[in-house]
Coordinates of C-alpha atoms and ligand atoms in Angstrom, one line a residue:
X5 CA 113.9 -24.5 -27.7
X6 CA 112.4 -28.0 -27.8
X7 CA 111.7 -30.1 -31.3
X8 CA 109.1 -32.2 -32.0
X9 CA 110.8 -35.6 -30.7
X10 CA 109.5 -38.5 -30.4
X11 CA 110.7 -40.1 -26.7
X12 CA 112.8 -42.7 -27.9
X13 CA 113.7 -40.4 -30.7
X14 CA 117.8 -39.8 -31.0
X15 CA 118.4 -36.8 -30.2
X16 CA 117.8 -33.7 -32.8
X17 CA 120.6 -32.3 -35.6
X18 CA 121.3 -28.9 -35.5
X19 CA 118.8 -26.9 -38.1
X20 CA 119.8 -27.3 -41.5
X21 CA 118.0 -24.5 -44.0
X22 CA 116.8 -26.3 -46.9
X23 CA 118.4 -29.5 -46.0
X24 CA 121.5 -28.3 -47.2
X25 CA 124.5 -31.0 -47.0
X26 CA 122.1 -33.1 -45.1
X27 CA 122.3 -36.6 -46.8
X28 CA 119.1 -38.8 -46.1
X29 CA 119.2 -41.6 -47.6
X30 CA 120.8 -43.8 -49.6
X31 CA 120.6 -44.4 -53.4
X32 CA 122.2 -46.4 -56.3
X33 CA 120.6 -44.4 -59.0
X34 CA 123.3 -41.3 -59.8
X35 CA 125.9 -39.5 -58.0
X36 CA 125.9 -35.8 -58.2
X37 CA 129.6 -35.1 -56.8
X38 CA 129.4 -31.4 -56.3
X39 CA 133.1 -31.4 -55.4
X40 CA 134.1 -32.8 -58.7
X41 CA 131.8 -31.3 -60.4
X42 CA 130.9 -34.8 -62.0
X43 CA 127.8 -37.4 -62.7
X44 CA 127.0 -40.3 -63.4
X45 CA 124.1 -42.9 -64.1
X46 CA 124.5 -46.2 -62.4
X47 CA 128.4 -45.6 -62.5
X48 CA 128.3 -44.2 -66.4
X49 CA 129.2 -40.6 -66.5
X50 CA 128.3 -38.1 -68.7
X51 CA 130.9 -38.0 -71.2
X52 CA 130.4 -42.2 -71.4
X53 CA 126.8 -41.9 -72.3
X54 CA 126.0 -38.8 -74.1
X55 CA 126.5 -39.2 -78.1
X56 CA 126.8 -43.2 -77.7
X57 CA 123.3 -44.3 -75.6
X58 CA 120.0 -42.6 -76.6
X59 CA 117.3 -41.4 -74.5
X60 CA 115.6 -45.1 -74.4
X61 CA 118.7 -46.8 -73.6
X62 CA 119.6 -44.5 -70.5
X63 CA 115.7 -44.6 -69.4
X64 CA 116.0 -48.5 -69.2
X65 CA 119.4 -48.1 -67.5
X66 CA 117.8 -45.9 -64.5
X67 CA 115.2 -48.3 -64.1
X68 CA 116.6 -51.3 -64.7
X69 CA 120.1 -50.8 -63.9
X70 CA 121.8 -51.9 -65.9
X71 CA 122.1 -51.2 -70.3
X72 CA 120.3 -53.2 -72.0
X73 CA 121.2 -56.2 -74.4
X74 CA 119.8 -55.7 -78.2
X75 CA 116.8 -58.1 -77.4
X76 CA 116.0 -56.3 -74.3
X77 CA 116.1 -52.7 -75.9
X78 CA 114.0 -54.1 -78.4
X79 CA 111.5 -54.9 -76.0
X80 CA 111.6 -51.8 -74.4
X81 CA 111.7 -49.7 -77.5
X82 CA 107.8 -51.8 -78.3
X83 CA 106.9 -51.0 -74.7
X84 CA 107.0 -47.0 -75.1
X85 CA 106.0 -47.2 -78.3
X86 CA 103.4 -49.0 -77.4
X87 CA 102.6 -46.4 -74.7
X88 CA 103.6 -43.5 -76.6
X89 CA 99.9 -42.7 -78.3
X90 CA 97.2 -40.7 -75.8
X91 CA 93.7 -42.2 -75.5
X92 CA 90.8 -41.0 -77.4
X93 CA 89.2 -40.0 -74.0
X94 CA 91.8 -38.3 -72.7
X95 CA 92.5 -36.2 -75.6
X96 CA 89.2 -35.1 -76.0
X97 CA 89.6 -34.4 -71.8
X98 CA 92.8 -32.0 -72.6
X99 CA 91.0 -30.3 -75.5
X100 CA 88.6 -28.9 -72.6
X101 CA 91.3 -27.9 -70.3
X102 CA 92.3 -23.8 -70.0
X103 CA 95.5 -23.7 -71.8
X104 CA 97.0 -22.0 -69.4
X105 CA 100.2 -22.3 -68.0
X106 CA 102.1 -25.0 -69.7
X107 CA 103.4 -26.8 -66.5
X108 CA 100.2 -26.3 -64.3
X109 CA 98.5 -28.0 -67.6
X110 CA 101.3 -31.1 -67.3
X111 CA 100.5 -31.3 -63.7
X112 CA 96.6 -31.4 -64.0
X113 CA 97.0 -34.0 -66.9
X114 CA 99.0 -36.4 -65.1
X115 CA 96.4 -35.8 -62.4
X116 CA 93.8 -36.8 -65.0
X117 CA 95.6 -39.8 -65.8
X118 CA 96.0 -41.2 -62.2
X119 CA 91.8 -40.6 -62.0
X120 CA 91.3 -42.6 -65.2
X121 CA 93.5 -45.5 -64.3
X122 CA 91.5 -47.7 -62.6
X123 CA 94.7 -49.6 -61.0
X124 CA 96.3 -46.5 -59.7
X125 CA 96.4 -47.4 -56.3
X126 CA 97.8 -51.0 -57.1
X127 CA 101.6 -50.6 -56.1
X128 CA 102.8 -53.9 -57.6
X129 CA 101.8 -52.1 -61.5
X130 CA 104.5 -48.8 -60.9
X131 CA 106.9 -50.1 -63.2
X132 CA 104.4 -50.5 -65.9
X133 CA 103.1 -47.1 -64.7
X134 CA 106.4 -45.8 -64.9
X135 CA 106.8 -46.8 -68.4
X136 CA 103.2 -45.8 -69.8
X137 CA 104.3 -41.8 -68.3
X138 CA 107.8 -41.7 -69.6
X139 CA 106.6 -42.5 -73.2
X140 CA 103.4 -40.1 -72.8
X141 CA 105.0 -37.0 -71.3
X142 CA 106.1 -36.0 -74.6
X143 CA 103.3 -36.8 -76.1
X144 CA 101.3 -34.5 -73.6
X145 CA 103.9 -31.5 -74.4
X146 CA 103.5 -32.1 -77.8
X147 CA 99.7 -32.1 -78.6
X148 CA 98.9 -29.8 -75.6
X149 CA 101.1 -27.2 -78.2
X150 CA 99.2 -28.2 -81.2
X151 CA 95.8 -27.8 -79.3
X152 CA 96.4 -24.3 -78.1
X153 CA 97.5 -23.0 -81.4
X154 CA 94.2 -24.9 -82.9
X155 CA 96.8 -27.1 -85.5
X156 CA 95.6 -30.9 -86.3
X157 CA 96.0 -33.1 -83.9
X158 CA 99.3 -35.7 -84.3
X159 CA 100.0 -38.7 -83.0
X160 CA 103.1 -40.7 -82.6
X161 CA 104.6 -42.6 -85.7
X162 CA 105.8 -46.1 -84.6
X163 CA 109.0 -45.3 -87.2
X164 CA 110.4 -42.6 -84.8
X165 CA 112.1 -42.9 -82.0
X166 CA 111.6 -41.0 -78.5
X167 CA 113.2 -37.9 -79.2
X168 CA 112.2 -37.8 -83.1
X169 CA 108.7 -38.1 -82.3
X170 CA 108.6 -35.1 -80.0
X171 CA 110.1 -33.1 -82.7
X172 CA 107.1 -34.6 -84.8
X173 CA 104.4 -34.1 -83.1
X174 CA 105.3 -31.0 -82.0
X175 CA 106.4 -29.2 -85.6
X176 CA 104.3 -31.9 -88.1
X177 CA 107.4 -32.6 -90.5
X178 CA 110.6 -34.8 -90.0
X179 CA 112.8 -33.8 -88.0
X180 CA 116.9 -33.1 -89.2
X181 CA 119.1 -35.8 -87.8
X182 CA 121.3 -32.6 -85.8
X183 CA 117.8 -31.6 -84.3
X184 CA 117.0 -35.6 -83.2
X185 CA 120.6 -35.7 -81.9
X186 CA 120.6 -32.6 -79.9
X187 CA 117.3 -33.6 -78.5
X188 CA 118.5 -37.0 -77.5
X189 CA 121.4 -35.7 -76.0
X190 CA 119.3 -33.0 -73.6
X191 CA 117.1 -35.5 -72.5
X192 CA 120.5 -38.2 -71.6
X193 CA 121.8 -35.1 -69.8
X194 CA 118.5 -34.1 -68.0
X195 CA 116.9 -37.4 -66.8
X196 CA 118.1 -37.9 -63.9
X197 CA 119.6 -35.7 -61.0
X198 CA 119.6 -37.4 -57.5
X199 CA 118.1 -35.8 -55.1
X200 CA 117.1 -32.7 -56.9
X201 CA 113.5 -30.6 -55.4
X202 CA 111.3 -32.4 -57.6
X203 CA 112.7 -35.8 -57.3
X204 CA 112.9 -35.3 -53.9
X205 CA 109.1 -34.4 -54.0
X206 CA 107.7 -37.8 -55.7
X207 CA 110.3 -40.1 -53.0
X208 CA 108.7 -37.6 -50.0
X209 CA 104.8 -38.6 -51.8
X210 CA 105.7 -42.3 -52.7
X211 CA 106.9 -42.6 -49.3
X212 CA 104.0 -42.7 -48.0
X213 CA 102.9 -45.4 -50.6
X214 CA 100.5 -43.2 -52.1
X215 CA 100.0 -44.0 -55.9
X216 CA 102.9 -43.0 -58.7
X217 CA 100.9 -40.6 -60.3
X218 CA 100.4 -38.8 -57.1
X219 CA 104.4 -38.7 -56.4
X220 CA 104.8 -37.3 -60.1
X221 CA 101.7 -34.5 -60.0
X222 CA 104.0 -33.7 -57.0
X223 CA 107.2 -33.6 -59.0
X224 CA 105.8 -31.9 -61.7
X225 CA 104.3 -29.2 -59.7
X226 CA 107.7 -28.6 -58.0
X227 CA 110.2 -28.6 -60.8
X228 CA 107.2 -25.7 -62.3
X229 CA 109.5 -23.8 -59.8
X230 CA 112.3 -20.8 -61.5
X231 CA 114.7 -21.8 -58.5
X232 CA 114.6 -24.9 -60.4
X233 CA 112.7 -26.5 -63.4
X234 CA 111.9 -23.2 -65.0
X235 CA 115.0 -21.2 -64.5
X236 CA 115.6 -22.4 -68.4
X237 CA 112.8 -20.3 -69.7
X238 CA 114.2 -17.7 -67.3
X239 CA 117.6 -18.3 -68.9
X240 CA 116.1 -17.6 -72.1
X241 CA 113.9 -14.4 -71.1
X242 CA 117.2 -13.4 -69.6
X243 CA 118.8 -13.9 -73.3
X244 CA 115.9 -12.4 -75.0
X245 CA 116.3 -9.3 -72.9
X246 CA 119.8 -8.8 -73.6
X247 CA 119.4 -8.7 -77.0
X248 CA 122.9 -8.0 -78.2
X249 CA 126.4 -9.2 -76.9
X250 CA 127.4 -5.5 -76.3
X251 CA 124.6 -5.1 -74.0
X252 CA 126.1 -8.2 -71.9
X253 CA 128.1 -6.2 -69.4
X254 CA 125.4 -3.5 -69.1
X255 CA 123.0 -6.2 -68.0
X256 CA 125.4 -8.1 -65.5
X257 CA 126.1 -4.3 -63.6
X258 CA 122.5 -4.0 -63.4
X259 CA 121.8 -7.4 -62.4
X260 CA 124.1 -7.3 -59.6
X261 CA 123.4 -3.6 -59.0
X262 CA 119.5 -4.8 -58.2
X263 CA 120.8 -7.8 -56.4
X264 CA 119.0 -10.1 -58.7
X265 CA 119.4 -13.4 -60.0
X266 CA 121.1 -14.9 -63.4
X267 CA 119.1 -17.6 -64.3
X268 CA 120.7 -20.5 -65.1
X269 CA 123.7 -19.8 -62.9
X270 CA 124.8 -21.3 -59.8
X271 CA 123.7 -24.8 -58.3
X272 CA 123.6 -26.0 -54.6
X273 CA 125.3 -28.7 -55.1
X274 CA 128.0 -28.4 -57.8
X275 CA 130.4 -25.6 -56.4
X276 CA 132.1 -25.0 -59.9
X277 CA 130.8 -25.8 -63.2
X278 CA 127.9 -28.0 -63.9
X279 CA 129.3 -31.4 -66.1
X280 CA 126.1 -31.7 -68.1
X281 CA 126.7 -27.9 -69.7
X282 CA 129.3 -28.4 -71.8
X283 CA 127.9 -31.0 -73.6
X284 CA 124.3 -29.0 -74.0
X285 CA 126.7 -26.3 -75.3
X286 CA 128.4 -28.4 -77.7
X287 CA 124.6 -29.6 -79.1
X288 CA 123.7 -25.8 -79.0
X289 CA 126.8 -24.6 -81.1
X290 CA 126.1 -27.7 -83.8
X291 CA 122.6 -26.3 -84.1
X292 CA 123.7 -22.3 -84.0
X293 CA 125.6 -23.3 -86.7
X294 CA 122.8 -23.8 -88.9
X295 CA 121.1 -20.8 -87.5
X296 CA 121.8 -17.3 -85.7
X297 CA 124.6 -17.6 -83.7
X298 CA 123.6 -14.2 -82.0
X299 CA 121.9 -16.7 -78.5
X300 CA 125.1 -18.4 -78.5
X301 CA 127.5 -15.3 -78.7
X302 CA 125.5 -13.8 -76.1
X303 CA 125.7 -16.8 -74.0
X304 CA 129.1 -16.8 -74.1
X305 CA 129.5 -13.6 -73.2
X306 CA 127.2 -13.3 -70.2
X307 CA 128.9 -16.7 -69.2
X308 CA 132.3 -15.2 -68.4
X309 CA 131.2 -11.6 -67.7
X310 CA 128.9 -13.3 -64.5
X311 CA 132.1 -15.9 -63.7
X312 CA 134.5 -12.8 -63.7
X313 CA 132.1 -10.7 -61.8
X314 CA 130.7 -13.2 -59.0
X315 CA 132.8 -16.4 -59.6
X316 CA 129.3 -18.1 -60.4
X317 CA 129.6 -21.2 -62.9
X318 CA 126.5 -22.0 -65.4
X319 CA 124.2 -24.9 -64.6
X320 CA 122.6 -27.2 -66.6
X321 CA 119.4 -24.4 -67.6
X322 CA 122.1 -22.2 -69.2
X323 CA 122.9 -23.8 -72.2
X324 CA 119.5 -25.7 -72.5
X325 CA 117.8 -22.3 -73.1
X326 CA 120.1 -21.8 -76.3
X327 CA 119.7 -25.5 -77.5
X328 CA 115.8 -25.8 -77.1
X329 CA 115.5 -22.6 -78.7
X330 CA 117.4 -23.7 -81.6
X331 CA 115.3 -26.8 -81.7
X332 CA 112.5 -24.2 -82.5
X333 CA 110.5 -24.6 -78.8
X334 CA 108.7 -22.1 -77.6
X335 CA 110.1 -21.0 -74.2
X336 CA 107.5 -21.6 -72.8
X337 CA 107.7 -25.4 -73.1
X338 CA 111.2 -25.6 -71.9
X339 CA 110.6 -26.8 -68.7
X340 CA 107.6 -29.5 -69.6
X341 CA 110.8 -30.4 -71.6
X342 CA 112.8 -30.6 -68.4
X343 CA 109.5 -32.8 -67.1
X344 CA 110.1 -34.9 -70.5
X345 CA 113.4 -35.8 -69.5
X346 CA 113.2 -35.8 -65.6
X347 CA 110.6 -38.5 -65.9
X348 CA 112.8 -41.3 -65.9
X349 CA 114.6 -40.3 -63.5
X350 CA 111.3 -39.1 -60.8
X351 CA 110.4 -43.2 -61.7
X352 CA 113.5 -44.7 -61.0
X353 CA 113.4 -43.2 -57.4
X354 CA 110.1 -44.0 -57.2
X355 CA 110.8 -47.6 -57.5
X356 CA 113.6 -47.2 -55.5
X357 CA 111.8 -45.8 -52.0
X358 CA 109.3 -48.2 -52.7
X359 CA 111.2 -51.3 -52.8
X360 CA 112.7 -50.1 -49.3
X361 CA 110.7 -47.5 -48.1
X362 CA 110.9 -45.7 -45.1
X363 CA 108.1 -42.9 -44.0
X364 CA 109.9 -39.4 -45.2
X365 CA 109.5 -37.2 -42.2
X366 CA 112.1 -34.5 -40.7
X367 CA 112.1 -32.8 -37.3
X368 CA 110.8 -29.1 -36.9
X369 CA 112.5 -26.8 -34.3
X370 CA 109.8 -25.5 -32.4
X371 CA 110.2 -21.4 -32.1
X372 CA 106.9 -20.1 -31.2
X373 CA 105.3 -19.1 -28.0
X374 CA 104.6 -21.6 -25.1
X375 CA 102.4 -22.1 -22.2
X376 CA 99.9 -19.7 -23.2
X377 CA 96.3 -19.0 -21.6
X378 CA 93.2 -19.0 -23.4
X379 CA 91.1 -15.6 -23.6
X380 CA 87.7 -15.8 -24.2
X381 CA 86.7 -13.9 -27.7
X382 CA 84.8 -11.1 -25.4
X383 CA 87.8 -10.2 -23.7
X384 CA 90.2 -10.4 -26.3
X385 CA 91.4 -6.9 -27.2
X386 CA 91.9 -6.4 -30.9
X387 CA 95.6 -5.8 -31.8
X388 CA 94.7 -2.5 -33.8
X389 CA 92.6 -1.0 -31.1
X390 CA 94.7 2.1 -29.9
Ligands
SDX14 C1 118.2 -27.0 -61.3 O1 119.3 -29.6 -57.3 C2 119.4 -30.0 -58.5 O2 120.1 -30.9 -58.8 C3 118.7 -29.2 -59.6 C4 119.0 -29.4 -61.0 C5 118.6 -30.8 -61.5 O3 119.1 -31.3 -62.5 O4 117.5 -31.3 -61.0 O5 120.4 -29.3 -61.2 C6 118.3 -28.4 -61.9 O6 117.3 -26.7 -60.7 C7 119.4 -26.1 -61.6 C8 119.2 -24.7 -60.8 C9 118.3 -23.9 -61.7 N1 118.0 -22.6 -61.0 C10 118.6 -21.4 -61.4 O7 119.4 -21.3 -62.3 C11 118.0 -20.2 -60.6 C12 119.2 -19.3 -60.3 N2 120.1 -20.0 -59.3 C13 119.9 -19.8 -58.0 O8 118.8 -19.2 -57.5 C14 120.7 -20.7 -57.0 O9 122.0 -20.8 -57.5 C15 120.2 -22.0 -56.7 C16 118.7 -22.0 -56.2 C17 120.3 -22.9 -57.9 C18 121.0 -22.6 -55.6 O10 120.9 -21.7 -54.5 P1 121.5 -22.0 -53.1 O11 122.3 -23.2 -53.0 O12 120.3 -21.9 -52.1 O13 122.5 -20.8 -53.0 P2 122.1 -19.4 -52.4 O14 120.8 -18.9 -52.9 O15 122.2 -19.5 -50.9 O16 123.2 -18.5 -52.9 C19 124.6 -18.5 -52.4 C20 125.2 -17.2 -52.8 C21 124.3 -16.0 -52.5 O17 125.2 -14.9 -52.4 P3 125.0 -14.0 -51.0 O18 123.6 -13.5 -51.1 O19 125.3 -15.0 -49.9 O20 126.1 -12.9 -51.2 O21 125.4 -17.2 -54.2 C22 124.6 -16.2 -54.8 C23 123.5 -15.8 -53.8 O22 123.2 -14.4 -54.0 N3 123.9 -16.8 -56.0 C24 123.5 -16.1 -57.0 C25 122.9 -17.0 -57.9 N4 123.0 -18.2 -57.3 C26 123.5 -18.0 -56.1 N5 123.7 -14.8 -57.4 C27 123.2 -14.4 -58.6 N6 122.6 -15.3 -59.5 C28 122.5 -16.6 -59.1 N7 121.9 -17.4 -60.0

C-alpha cells in the first residue's frame, strides 16, 4: 500500500494511531515526562510554582519565558487588567447568542471576537492578541453565567486579581482568600500542557499562518471534547452519580462490567500518576474542609478502588471536578474553566510555531481501492438491487 509522498519525500514511518509517541517538533515551552510522571514550565516544575507564583506570573512566564521582575509584573498585571473588561458591543452580541452549550458558546464568542477585530489578520499584533484573550476568557465564562441565569451584568474590578475576579463576576460578592487560592492554583496547574489535542489544534491552525483567534476557536472547539477538556464535568457527573462512598465499589464492577470509561482516569502520556493531581487534591481537601467532605471521600475511594482494579492512575480532571465544585461552579462550566487556564498556554505555542513555523502536514496511508473504471450512472446497478 502506497502513501501520499511527495517524490523527493523521505520515505514514510510506519502508521502511528493518534500520533501516539510520535514527537513532531520541538518546543521550549513545558515538558510533560510521562515516564516520571513530572512537569514543568520553562524548567519550573509543579511543586516550584504552585502556592509561590500566581496565575499572572506563570502566564508571563509561558510567553515570555522567563518570571518576571516586580516592574515587569506590574506592567503585565495593567495589561490584563486593562484587557480584562468586554466591550459594550460585544456584550450586547452575547446577550443574543442561544445559551446553549457552554463550550460551543466560548467557541462562537472568540469567533465573534476575531470578526470584530479589525487587525485580526495582522500577525506581527498576536502577542497583544494573546494577551487581550487570556484576560477576557474569564470574563466571557463569567458573564455568559450571569446572562443565562438573567442576574445583572458585572464587570471586572481593577482591585482583583485574575483569579479573584472570576470568582467575582461569576458569584457577585468577594471571594474567601481559600477560594482565590484554590483558583489560582488550578489555573497554575492547568495552563499549560505541551502537546495536548487542543494545543495541538491552534499550532496545526497557526501553522498555516492563519489568524490567532482562528487557532484558538480551533482549540476551544477541541478541548470541548470528554476524551479531553470535558472529561472534568464527566468526572463530576461520574461523582454525582455515585452518590455515596459505599456505592464506590458497586459502580467500579459496573463500570468495568460495561467496559466503560472512568472519567478522569488514565492519560496517554503519563503512565502512572498525573504530577498536577496531588496538588488539585490538596486545594480540594482545604476547600472540603469548609464544606461536605462527602466529593472528596468518594473521590478517594473510587481513586483506589479503579487503581486496585485496573492499575489506572487519576489525571488532572479527577481532582478538578471536586475543587471547582467546591469553588461553587456549575459543572457545566468546568471545562470553559479548563479553556480559562489553557489559554496561556494555546498562546504561548502559538507564538512559538509562528516565530519558526513549519506547514503542519502528516502523511496518510492510502487503503482504498485503486485503478478503478468509471460506469456510467445508467449502467450502474444499485447495491440494494437483489
Ligand atoms: C486531558 O494530552 C494531554 O496532555 C491532555 C491533558 C492536558 O492537560 O491537556 O492532560 C488533559 O485531556 C486529560 C485526559 C482527560 N480524559 C479523560 O479522563 C477521559 C478518560 N480517559 C481516557 O479515555 C484515556 O485514558 C485517554 C483518552 C486520556 C488516553 O487514552 P489512550 O492513551 O488513547 O489510551 P487507550 O484509550 O488506548 O487505553 C489504553 C487501555 C485500554 O485498555 P484495553 O481496552 O486495551 O484493555 O487503558 C484503558 C483502555 O480501556 N483505559 C481506560 C481508561 N483510560 C484508558 N479504562 C477505563 N477508564 C479509563 N479512563
Amino acid at each position: 500500500m502506497s502513501a501520499d509522498i511527495a517524490p523527493n519525500a523521505p520515505a514514510a514511518s510506519p502508521v502511528q494511531k493518534g500520533l501516539e509517541g510520535v514527537v513532531a517538533s520541538d518546543t521550549n515551552i513545558s515538558d510533560v515526562d510521562g515516564a516520571k510522571c513530572e512537569l514543568s514550565y520553562r524548567g519550573y516544575s509543579m511543586d516550584e510554582l504552585v502556592g509561590k507564583a500566581g496565575y499572572e506570573e506563570v502566564s508571563y512566564l509561558l510567553l515570555n519565558g522567563s518570571l518576571p521582575a516586580a516592574a515587569e509584573l506590574a506592567a503585565w498585571n495593567r495589561e490584563l487588567a486593562g484587557h480584562r473588561p468586554l466591550e459594550a458591543e460585544l456584550l450586547q452580541t452575547m446577550e443574543r447568542l442561544p445559551f446553549g452549550d457552554p463550550m460551543a458558546y466560548l467557541r462562537t464568542v472568540v469567533s465573534i471576537m476575531g470578526l470584530r477585530d479589525p487587525q485580526a489578520e495582522d500577525l506581527t499584533r498576536l502577542r497583544s492578541q494573546s494577551i487581550s484573550l487570556i484576560a477576557k476568557i474569564p470574563t466571557i465564562v463569567a458573564l455568559f453565567d450571569r446572562l443565562r441565569n438573567r442576574r445583572a451584568m458585572l464587570g471586572p474590578r481593577p482591585d482583583l486579581g485574575h483569579a479573584a475576579n472570576f470568582l467575582y463576576m461569576l458569584h457577585g460578592e468577594d471571594p474567601s482568600p481559600e477560594a482565590v487560592a484554590a483558583l489560582d492554583a488550578y489555573f497554575v496547574l492547568l495552563a499549560e500542557h505541551s502537546f495536548n489535542a487542543s494545543t495541538f489544534a491552534a499550532r496545526t491552525s497557526v501553522g498555516t499562518q492563519t489568524d490567532l483567534y482562528s487557532a484558538i476557536t480551533a482549540a476551544v472547539g477541541t478541548l470541548k471534547g470528554p476524551l479531553h477538556g470535558a472529561a472534568n464535568t464527566k468526572a463530576m457527573d461520574m461523582l454525582k452519580e455515585i452518590g455515596s462512598e459505599d456505592r464506590v465499589d458497586a459502580f467500579v464492577k459496573q463500570t468495568l462490567a460495561d467496559h466503560k470509561r472512568f472519567m478522569g482516569f488514565g492519560h496517554r502520556v503519563y503512565k502512572g500518576e498525573d504530577p498536577r493531581a496531588k496538588h488539585l487534591k490538596r486545594y480540594a481537601e482545604a476547600l472540603a474542609a469548609k464544606g461536605e467532605a462527602k466529593w472528596l471521600r468518594i473521590s478517594e475511594r473510587l481513586q483506589q478502588a479503579v487503581w486496585d482494579a485496573k492499575k489506572l492512575a487519576i489525571n488532572v480532571d479527577f481532582y478538578s471536578a471536586s475543587l471547582l465544585n467546591y469553588l461553587g461552579i456549575p459543572a457545566d462550566l468546568f471545562t470553559p474553566m479548563f479553556a480559562c487556564a489553557r489559554i496561556s498556554g494555546w498562546c504561548a505555542h502559538v507564538l512559538e510555531q509562528a516565530a519558526d513555523n513549519r506547514l503542519i502536514r502528516p502523511l496518510a496511508r492510502y487503503t482504498g481501492p485503486k485503478g478503478l473504471q468509471f460506469v456510467p450512472l445508467n449502467r450502474r446497478a444499485s447495491p440494494t438491487a437483489g
